PDB file of C-alpha atoms in Angstrom:
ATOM      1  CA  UNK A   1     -33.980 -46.212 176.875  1.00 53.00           C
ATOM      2  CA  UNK A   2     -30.923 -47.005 178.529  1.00 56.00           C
ATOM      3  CA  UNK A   3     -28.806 -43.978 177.986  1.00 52.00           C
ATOM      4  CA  UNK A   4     -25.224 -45.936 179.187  1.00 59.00           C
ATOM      5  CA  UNK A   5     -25.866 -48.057 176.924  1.00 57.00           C
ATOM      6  CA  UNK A   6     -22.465 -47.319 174.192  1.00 56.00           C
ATOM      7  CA  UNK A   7     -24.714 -48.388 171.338  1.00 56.00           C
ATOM      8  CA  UNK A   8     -27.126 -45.284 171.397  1.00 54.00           C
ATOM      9  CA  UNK A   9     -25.631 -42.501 170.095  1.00 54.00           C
ATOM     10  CA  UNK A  10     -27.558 -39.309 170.873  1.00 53.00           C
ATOM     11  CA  UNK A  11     -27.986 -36.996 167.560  1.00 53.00           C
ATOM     12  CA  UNK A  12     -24.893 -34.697 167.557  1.00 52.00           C
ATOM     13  CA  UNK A  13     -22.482 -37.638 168.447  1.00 54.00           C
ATOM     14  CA  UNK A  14     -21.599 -38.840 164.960  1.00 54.00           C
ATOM     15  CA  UNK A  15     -18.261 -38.493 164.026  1.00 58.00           C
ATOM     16  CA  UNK A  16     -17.838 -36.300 161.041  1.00 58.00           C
ATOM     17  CA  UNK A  17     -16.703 -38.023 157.996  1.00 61.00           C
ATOM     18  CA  UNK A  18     -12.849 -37.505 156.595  1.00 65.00           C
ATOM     19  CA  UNK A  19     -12.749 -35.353 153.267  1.00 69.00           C
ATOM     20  CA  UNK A  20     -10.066 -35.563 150.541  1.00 70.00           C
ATOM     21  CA  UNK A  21      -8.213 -32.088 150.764  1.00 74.00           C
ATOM     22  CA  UNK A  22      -8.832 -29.906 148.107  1.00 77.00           C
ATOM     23  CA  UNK A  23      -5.075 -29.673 147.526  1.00 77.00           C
ATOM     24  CA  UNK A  24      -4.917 -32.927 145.882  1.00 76.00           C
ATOM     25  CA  UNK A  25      -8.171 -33.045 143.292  1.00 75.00           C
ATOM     26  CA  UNK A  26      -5.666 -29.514 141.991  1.00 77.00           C
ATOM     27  CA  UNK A  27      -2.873 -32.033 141.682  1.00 79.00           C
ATOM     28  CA  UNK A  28      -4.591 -34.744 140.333  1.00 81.00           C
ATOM     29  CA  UNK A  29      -6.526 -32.273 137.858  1.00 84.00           C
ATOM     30  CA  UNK A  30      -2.975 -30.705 136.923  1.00 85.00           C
ATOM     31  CA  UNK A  31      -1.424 -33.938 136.353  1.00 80.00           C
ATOM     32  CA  UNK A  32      -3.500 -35.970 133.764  1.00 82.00           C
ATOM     33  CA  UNK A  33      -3.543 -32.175 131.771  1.00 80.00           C
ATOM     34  CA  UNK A  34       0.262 -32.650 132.152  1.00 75.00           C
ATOM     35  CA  UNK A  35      -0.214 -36.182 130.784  1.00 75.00           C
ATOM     36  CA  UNK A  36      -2.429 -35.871 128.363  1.00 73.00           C
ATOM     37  CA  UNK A  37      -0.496 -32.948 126.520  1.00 70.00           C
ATOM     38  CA  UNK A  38       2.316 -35.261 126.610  1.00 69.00           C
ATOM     39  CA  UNK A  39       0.565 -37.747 125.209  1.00 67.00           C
ATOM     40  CA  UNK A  40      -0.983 -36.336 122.361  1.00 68.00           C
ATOM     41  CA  UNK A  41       2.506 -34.447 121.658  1.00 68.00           C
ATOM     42  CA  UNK A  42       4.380 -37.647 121.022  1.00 63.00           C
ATOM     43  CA  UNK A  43       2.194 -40.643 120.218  1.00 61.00           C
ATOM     44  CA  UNK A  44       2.997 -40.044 116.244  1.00 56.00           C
ATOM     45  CA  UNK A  45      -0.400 -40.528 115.565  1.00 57.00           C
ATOM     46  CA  UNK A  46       0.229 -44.648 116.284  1.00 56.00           C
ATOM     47  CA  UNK A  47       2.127 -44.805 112.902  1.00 59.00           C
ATOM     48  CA  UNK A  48       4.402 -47.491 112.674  1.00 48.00           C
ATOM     49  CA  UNK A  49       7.435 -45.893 110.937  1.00 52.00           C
ATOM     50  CA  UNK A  50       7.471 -43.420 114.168  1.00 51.00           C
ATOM     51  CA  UNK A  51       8.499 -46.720 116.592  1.00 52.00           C
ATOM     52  CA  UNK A  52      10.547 -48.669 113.624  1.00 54.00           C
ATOM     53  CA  UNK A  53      13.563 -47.083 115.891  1.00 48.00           C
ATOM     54  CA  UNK A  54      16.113 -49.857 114.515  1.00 50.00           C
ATOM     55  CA  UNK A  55      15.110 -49.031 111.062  1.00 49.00           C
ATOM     56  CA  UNK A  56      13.233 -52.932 110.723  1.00 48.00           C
ATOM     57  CA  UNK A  57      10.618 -51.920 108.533  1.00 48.00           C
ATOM     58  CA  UNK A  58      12.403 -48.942 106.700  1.00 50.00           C
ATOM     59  CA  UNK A  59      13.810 -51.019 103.576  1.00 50.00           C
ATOM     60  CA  UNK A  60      10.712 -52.919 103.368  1.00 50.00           C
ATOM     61  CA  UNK A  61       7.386 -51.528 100.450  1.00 52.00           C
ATOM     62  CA  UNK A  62       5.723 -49.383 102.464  1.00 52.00           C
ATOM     63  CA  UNK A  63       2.675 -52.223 102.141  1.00 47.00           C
ATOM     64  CA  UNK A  64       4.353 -54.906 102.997  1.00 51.00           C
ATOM     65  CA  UNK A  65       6.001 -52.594 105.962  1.00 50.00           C
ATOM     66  CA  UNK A  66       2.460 -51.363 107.251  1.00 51.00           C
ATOM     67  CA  UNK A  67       1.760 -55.187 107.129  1.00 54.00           C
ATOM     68  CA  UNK A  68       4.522 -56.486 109.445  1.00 48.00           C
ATOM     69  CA  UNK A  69       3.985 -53.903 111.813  1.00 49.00           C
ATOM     70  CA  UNK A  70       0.225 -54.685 112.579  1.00 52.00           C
ATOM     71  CA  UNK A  71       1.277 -58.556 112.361  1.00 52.00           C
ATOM     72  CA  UNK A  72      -0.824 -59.284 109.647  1.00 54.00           C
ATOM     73  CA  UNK A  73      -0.537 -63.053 108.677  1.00 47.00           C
ATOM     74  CA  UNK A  74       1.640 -63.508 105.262  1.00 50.00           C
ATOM     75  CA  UNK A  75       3.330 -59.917 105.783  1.00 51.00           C
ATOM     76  CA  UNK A  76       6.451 -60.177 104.163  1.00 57.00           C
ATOM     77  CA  UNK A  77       9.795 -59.972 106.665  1.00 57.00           C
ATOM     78  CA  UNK A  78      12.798 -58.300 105.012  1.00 61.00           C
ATOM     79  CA  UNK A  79      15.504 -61.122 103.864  1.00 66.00           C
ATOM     80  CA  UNK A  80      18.928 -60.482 104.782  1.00 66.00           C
ATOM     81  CA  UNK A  81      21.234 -59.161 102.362  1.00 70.00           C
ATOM     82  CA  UNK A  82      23.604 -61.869 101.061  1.00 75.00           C
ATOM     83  CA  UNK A  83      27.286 -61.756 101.699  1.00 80.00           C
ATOM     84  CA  UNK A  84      29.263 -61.144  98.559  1.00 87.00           C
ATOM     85  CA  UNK A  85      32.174 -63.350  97.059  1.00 86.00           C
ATOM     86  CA  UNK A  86      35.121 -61.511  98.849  1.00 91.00           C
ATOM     87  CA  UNK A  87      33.415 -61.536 102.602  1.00 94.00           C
ATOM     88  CA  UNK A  88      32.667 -65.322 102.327  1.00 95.00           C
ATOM     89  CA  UNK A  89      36.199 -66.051 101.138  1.00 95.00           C
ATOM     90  CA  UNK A  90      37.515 -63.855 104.157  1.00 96.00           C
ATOM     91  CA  UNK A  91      35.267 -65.886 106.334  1.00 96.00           C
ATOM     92  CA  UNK A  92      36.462 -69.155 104.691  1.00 97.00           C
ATOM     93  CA  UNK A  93      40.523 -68.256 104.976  1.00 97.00           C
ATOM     94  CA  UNK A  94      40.333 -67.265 108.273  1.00 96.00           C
ATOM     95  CA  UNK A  95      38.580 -70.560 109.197  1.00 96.00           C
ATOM     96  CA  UNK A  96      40.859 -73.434 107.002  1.00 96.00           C
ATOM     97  CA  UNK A  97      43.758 -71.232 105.826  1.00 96.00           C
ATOM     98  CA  UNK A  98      44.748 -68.641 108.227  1.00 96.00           C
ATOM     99  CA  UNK A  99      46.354 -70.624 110.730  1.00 96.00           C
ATOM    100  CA  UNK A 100      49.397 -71.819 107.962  1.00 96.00           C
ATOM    101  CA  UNK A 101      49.608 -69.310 105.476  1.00 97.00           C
ATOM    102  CA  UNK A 102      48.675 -66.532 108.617  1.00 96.00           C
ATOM    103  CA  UNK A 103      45.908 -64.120 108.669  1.00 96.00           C
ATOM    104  CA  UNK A 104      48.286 -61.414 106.841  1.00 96.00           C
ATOM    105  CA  UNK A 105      48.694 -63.235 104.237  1.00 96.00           C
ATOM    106  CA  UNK A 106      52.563 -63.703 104.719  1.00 96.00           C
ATOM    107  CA  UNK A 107      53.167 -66.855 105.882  1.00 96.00           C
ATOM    108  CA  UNK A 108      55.575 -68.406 107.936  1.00 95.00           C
ATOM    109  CA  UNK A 109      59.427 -68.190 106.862  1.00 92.00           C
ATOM    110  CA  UNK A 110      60.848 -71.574 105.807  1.00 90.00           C
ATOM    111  CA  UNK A 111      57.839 -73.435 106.925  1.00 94.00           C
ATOM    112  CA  UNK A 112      54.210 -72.240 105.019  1.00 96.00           C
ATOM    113  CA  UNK A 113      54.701 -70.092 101.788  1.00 96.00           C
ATOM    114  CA  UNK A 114      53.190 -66.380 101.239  1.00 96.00           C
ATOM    115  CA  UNK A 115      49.953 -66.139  99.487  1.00 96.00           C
ATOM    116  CA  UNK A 116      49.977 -62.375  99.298  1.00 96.00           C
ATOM    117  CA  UNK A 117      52.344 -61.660  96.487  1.00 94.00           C
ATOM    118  CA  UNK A 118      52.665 -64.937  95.358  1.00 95.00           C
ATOM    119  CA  UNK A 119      52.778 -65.878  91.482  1.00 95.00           C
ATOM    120  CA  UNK A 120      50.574 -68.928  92.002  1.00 94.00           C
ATOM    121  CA  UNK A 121      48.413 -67.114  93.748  1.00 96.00           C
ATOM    122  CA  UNK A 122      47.722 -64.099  90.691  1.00 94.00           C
ATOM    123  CA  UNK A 123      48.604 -66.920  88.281  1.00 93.00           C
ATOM    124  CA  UNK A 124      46.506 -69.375  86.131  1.00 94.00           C
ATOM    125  CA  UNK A 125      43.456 -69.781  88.522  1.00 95.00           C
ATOM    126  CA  UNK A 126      42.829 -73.193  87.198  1.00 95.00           C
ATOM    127  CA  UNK A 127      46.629 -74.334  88.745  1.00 95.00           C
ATOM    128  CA  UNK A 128      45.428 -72.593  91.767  1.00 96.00           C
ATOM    129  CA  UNK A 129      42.106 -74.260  92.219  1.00 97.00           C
ATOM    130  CA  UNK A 130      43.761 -77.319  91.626  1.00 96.00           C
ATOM    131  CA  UNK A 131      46.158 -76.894  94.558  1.00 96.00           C
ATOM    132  CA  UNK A 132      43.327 -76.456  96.877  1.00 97.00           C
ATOM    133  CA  UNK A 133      41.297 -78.877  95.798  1.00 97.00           C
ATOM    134  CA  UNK A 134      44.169 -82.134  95.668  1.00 96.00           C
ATOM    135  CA  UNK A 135      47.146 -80.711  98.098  1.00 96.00           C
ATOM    136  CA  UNK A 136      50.676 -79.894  96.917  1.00 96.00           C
ATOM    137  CA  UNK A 137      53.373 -81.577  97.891  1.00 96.00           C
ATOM    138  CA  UNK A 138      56.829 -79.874  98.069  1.00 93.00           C
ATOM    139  CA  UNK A 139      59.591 -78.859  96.835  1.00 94.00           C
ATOM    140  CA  UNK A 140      58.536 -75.466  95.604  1.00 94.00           C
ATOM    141  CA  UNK A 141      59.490 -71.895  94.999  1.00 94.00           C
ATOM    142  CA  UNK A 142      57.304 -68.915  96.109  1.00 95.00           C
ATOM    143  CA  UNK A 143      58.243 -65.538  95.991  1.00 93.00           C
ATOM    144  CA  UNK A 144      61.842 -66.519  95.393  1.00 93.00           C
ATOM    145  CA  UNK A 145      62.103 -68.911  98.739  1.00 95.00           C
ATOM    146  CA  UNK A 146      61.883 -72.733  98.618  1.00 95.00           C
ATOM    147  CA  UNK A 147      59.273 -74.432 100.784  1.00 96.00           C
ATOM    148  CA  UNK A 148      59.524 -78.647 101.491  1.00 94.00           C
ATOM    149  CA  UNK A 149      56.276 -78.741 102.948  1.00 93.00           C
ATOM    150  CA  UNK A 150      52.748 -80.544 102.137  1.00 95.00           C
ATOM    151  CA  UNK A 151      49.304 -78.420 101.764  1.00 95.00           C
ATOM    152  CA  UNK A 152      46.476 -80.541 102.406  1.00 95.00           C
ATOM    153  CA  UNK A 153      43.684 -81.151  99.686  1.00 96.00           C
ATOM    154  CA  UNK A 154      40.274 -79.374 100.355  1.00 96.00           C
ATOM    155  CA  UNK A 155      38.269 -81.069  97.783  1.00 95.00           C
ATOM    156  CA  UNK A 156      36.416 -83.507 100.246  1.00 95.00           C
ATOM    157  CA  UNK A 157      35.850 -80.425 102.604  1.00 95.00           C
ATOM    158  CA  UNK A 158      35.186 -77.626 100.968  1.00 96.00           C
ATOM    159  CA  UNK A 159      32.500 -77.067  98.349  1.00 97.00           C
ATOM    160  CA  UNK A 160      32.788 -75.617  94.861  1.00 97.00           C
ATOM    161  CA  UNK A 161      31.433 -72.270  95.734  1.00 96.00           C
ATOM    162  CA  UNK A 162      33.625 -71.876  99.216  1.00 97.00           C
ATOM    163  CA  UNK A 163      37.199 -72.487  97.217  1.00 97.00           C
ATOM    164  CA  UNK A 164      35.966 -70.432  94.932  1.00 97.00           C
ATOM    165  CA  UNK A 165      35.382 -67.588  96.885  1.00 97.00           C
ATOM    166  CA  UNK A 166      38.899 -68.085  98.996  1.00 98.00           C
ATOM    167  CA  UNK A 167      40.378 -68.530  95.366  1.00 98.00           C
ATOM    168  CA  UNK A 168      38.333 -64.665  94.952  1.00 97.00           C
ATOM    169  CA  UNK A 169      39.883 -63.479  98.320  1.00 97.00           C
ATOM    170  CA  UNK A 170      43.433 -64.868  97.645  1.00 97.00           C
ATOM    171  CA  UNK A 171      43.839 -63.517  94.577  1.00 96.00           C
ATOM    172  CA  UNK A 172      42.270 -59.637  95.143  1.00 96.00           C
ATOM    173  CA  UNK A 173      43.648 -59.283  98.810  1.00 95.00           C
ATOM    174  CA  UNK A 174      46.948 -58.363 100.097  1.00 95.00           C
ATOM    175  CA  UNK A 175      47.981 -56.484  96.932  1.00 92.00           C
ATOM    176  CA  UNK A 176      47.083 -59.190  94.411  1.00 92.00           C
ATOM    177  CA  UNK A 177      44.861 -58.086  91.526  1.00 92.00           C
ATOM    178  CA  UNK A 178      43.785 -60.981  89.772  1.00 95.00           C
ATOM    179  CA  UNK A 179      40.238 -61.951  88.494  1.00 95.00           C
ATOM    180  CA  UNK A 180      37.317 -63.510  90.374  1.00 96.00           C
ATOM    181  CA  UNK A 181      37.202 -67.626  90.643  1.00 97.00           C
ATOM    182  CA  UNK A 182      33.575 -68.147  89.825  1.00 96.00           C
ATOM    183  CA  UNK A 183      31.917 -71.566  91.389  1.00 97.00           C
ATOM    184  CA  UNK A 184      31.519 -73.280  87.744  1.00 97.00           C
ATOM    185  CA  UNK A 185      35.722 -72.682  87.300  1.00 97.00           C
ATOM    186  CA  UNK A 186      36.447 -74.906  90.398  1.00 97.00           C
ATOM    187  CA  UNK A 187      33.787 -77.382  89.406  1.00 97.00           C
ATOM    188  CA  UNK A 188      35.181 -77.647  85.709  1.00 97.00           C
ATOM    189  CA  UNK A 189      38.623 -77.932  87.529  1.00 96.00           C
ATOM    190  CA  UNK A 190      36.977 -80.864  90.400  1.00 97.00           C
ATOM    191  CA  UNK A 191      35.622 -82.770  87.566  1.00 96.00           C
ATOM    192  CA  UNK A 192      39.258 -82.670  85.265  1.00 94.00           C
ATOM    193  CA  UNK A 193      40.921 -83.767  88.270  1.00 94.00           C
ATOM    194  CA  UNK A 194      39.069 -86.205  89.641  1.00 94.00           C
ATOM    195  CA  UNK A 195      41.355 -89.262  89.189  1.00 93.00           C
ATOM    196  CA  UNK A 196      44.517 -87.665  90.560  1.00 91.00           C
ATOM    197  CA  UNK A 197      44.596 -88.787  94.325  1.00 89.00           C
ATOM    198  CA  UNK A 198      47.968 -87.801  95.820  1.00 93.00           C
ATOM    199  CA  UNK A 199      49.114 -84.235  96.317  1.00 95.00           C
ATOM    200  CA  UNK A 200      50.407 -82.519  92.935  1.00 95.00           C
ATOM    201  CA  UNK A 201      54.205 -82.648  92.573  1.00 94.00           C
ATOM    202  CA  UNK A 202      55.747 -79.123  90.565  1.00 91.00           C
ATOM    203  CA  UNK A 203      55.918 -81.043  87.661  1.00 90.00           C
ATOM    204  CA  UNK A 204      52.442 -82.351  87.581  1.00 91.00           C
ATOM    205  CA  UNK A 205      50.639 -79.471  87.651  1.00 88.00           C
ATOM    206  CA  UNK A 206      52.690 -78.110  84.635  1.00 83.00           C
ATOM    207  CA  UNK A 207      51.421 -81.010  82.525  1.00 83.00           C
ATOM    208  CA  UNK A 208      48.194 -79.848  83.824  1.00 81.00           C
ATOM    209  CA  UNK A 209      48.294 -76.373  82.931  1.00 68.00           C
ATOM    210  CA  UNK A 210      49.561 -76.691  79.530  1.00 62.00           C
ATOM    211  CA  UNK A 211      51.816 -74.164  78.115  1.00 45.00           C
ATOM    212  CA  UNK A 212      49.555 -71.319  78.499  1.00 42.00           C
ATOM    213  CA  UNK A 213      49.651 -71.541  82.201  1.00 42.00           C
ATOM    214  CA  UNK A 214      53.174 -73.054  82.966  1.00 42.00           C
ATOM    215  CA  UNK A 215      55.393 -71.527  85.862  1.00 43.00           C
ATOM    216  CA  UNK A 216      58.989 -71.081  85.618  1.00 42.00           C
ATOM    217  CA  UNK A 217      61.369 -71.475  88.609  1.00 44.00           C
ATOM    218  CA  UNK A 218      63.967 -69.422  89.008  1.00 39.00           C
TER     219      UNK A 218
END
């Protein structure tokens, strides 16, 4: 036995082995008690109204709401709430109308006549839906001041139920108080007009209205 040899160790030579302080099993031990209380405190019992924290699944039957929030297949989502008469017609002025007659309503002096306050505006709606849909073409008098301009017709943009709700907006906005334009009104009106092609003149659209829904110039 060769005892320079490095490989033989002689008993007593073996290097003791490193041990994990006790320090930090306490820590450890103190920690997942720490995490666990936590744990159990707030988990709400994994029920799904607890993490609905945008309210998602409050509106929904509580079935159908138990259903989308464990993904079952055919769970039923919540549909969006449709956007009444008035909001679409907002919607619709501000896109196609706003940028003559302004977004307050007031139009501009001289050039684009007021809708707010205006008598063919809280007039007969079916003179009004009639301007929309085939143009007007000026002179006229609104609000006591004479415009020479010419409004576009809508009719080949705009659907039935779109004029009718600006028609709805125009005429309860702004301090106007006239009825709703329902979508049937402005089809009844499409289909009446439908061989008049050139803007209405003043004089026109009193034939049209008849005597119950003539205007008077001052």
């Amino acid at each position: 036995m060769n005892l320079e040899d490095p490989s033989v160790k002689i008993a007593g030579d073996v290097e003791p082995e490193e041990r994990i302080p006790c320090a930090f099993w306490v820590f450890s031990t103190i920690a997942l008690l720490f995490a666990a209380a936590f744990f159990f405190r707030y988990d709400g019992g994994f029920r799904w109204d607890v993490y609905d924290a945008n309210g998602y699944l409050a509106g929904l039957p509580r079935a159908a709401a138990a259903g989308v929030a464990e993904g079952k297949a055919g769970a039923a989502a919540p549909k969006p709430a449709a956007a009444s008469p008035l909001e679409v017609g907002r919607e619709q002025y501000q896109a196609n109308c706003a940028a003559c007659h302004q977004p307050t309503g007031q139009g501009m002096s001289g050039q684009f006549p007021p809708v707010a306050g205006s008598e063919w505006v809280d007039g007969d709606p079916r003179l009004l839906a009639a301007i929309v849909l085939g143009g007007l073409q000026g002179p006229v008098k609104v609000a006591g001041a004479d415009y020479n301009g010419m409004m576009p017709a809508w009719q080949k943009t705009l659907s039935d139920a779109k004029i009718a709700a600006i028609l709805t907006f125009l005429r309860q906005s702004w301090g106007n108080h006239a009825s709703a334009v329902s979508e049937d009104e402005v089809k009844a009106v499409r289909a009446e007009i439908a061989s008049h092609a050139a803007p209405w003149k003043i004089e026109e659209l009193r034939t049209l209205s008849g005597e119950k829904g003539k205007k008077k110039e001052n």
